[in-house]
XYZ file of C-alpha atoms in Angstrom:
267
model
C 142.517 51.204 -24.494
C 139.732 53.566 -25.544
C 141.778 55.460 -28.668
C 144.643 54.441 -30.437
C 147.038 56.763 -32.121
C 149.291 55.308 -34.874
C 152.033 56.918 -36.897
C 152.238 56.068 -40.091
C 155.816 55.665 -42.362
C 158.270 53.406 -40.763
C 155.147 52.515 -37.957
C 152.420 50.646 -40.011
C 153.141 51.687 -43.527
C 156.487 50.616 -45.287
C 158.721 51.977 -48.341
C 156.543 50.111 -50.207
C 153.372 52.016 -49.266
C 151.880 49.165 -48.185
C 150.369 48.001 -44.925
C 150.224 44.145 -43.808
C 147.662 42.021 -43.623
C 148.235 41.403 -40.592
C 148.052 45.117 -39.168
C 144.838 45.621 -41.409
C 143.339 43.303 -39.098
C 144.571 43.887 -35.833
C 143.150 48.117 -36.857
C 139.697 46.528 -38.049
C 139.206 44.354 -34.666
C 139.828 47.551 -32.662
C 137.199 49.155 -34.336
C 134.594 46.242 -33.975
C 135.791 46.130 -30.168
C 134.669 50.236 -30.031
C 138.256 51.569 -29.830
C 138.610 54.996 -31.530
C 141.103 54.906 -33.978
C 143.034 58.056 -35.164
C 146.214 58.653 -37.361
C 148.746 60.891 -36.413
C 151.381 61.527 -39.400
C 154.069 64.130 -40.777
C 151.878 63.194 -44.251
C 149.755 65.355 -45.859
C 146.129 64.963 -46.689
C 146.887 64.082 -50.136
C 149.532 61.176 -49.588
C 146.889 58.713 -47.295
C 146.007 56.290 -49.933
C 147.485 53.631 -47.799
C 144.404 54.304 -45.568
C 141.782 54.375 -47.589
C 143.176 51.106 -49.891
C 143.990 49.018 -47.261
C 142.015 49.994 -44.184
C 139.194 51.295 -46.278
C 139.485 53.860 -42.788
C 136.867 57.153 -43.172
C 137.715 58.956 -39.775
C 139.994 61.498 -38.328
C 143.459 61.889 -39.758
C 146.017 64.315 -37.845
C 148.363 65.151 -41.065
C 151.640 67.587 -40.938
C 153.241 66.489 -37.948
C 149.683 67.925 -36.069
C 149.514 71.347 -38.060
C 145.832 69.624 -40.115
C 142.654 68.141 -38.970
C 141.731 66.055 -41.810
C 138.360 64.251 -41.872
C 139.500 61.272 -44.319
C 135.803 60.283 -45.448
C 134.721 63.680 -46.056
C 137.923 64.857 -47.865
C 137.579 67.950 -46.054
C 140.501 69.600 -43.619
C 138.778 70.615 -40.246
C 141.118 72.673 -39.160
C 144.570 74.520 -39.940
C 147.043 75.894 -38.040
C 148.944 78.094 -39.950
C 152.671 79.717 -39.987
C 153.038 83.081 -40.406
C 155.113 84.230 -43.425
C 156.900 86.492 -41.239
C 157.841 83.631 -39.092
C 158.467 81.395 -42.099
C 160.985 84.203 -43.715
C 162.568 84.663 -40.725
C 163.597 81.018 -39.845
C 164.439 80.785 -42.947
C 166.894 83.104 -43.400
C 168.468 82.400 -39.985
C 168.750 78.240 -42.067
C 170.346 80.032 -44.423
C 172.903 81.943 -42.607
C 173.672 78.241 -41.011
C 173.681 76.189 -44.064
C 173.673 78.589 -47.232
C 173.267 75.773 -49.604
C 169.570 74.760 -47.636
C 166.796 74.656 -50.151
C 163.452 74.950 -49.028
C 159.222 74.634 -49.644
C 156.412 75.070 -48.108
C 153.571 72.978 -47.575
C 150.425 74.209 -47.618
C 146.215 73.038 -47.532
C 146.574 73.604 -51.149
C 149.575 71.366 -52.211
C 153.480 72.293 -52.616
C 155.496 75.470 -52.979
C 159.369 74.636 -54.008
C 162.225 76.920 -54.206
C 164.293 75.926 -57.206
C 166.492 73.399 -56.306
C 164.471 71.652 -53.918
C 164.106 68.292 -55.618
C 166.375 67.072 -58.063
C 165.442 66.940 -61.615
C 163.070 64.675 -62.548
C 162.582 63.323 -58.920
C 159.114 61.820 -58.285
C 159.537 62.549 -54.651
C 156.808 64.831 -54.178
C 154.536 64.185 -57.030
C 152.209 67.281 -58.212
C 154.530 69.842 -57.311
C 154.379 72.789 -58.469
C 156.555 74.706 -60.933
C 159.927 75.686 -58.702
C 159.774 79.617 -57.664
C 161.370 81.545 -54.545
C 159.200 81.070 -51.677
C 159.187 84.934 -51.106
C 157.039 85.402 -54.559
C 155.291 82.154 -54.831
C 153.880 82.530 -51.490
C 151.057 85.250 -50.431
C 149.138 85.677 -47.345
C 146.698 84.052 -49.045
C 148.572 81.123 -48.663
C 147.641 78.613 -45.455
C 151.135 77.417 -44.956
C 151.445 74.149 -42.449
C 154.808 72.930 -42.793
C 158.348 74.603 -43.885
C 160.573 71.907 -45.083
C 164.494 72.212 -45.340
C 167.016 70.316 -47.103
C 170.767 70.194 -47.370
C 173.110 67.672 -48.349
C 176.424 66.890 -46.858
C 175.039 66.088 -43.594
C 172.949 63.682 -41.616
C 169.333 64.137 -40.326
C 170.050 64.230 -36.670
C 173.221 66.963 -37.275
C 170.808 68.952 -39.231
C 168.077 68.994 -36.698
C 170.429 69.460 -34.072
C 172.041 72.449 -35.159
C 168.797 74.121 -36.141
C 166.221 73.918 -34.234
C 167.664 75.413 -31.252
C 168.569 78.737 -33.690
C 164.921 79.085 -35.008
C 162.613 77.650 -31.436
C 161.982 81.341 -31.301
C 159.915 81.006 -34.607
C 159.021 77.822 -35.385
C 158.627 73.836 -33.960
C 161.459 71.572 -35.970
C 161.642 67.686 -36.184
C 161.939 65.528 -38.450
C 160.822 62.180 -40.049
C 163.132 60.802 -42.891
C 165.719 58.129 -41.540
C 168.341 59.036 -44.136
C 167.755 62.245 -45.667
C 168.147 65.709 -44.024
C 165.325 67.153 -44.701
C 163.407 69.481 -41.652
C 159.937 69.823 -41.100
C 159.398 73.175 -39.074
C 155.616 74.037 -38.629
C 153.479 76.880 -35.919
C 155.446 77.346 -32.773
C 154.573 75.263 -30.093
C 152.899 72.878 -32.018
C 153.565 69.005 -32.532
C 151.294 65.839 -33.040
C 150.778 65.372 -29.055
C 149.150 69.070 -28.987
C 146.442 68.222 -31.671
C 146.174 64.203 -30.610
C 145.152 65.455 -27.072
C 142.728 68.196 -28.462
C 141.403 65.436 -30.392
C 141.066 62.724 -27.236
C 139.787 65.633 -25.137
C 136.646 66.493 -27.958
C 135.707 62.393 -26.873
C 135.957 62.767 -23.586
C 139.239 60.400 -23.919
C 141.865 60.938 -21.157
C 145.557 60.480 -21.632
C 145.804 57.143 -19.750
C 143.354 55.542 -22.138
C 145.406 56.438 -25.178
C 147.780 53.335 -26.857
C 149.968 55.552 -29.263
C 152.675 54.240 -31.759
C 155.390 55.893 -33.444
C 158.985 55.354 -34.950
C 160.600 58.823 -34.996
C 161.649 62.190 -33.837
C 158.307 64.113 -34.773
C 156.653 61.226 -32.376
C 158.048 61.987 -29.260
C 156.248 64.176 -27.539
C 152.957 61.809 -28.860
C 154.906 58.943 -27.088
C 155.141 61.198 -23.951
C 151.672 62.236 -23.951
C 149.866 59.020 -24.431
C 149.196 56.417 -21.400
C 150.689 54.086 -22.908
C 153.690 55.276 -25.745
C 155.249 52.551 -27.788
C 158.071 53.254 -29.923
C 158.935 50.363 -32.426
C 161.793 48.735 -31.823
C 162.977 49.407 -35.914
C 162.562 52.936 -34.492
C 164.809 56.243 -33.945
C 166.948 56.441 -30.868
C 164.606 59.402 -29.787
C 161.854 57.962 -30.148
C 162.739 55.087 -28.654
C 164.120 57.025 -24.886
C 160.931 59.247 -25.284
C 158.800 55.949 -25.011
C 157.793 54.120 -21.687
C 157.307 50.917 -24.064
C 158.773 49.395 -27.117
C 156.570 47.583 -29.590
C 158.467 44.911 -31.941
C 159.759 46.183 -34.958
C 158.202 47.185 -38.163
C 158.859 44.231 -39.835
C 157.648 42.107 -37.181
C 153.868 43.511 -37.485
C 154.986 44.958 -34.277
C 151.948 47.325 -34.157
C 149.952 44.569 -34.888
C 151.577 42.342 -31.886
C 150.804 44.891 -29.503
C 147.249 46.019 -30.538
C 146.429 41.685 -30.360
C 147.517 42.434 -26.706
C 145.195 44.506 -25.900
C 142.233 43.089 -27.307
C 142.899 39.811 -25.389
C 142.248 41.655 -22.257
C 138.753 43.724 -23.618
């Protein structure tokens, strides 16, 4: 175990935005024992207070399911991959055709562009957002956009994503990362959290089998695959869960934790 890779929501961090004791610790011994620690999370840069308050952690984040590089004690993004507004437009009006109710925004290194109807009035959901406005005149080539979300109601998460992302794979990677709501996260084709984890692990001369990665849902799979050793919590999405060679105990078991305490026995 020379890097470990941990998702965030549902994974260490719960509804409550909070991370255990427990899991504090276990993160805090790694680092004392030498392990490289990195977090790999649909999340952007903005939303990792539960990193800084509890872990008090000033290192690499990988934020938007792998689309941003985001050195945590700096508070500066390293890197960016972008989508192309092209690409963006396109999938998006092939969502459309599919589901003409969909509402979208985009996510960018800047903060949030919504298309009216996106949130719900007065939902706190995304906090900051901006002022609601088509996505074809709010956004600009200026614009370095990292994630196009999509939301519909009427269905469930897995439907959504399953029906979708085979119609825009042309144009765009889709997951997703909400248990409940159906809400897509479609970023640059091709690219996923495994892609910028192993960039990351190969800058530290870190090979694949020395890699302990966690995760909980779809956007984690192919970060489960990568790794050596992929554990998907046992609280965790079905697809997650048959993408994994290991299962960790649940999230509310400090499952993370339980596993990580393995480890360190045998350094």
């Amino acid at each position: 175990m020379r890097l470990v890779a941990s998702d965030l929501d549902g994974t260490i961090v719960g509804p409550d935005n909070r991370i255990s004791e427990r899991t504090v610790r276990a993160f805090r011994d790694c680092a004392d024992a030498g392990v490289d620690i990195v977090f790999v999370t649909g999340r952007p840069p903005r939303w990792l207070t539960p990193l800084t308050d509890a872990l008090g952690h000033t290192g690499t984040v990988i934020c938007s399911n792998g689309a941003v590089t985001y050195d945590l004690g700096a508070g500066r993004v390293l890197k960016a991959q972008a989508l192309s507004l092209p690409d963006l437009f396109s999938a998006a009006a092939i969502i459309r055709d599919l589901y003409p109710a969909v509402r979208f925004a985009a996510e960018t290194v800047d903060g949030f562009h919504l298309a009216p109807g996106f949130l719900e009035s007065g939902s706190q959901e995304l906090p900051g957002a901006a002022v609601a406005a088509p996505l074809e005149s709010s956004l600009t080539e200026a614009d370095t956009v990292v994630k196009l979300l999509a939301r519909v109601d009427g269905t469930s998460p897995d439907e959504f994503l399953q029906r979708v992302r085979p119609a825009v794979s042309h144009l765009v990677s889709t997951t997703h990362s909400a248990p409940t709501v159906p809400l897509l996260e479609m970023s640059l084709h091709g690219l996923n959290k495994a892609v910028t984890l192993a960039d990351y692990a190969a800058s530290r001369d870190i090979a694949p089998a020395d890699v302990v990665a966690f995760g909980d849902m779809p956007n984690d799979v192919q970060m489960l695959q990568w790794a050596g050793c992929g554990y998907a919590m046992a609280s965790g999405h079905a697809d997650a869960l048959a993408a994994a060679d290991r299962v960790a105990p649940a999230f509310g078991d400090d499952g993370v934790a339980q596993v990580l305490e393995s480890f360190l026995r045998r350094l």
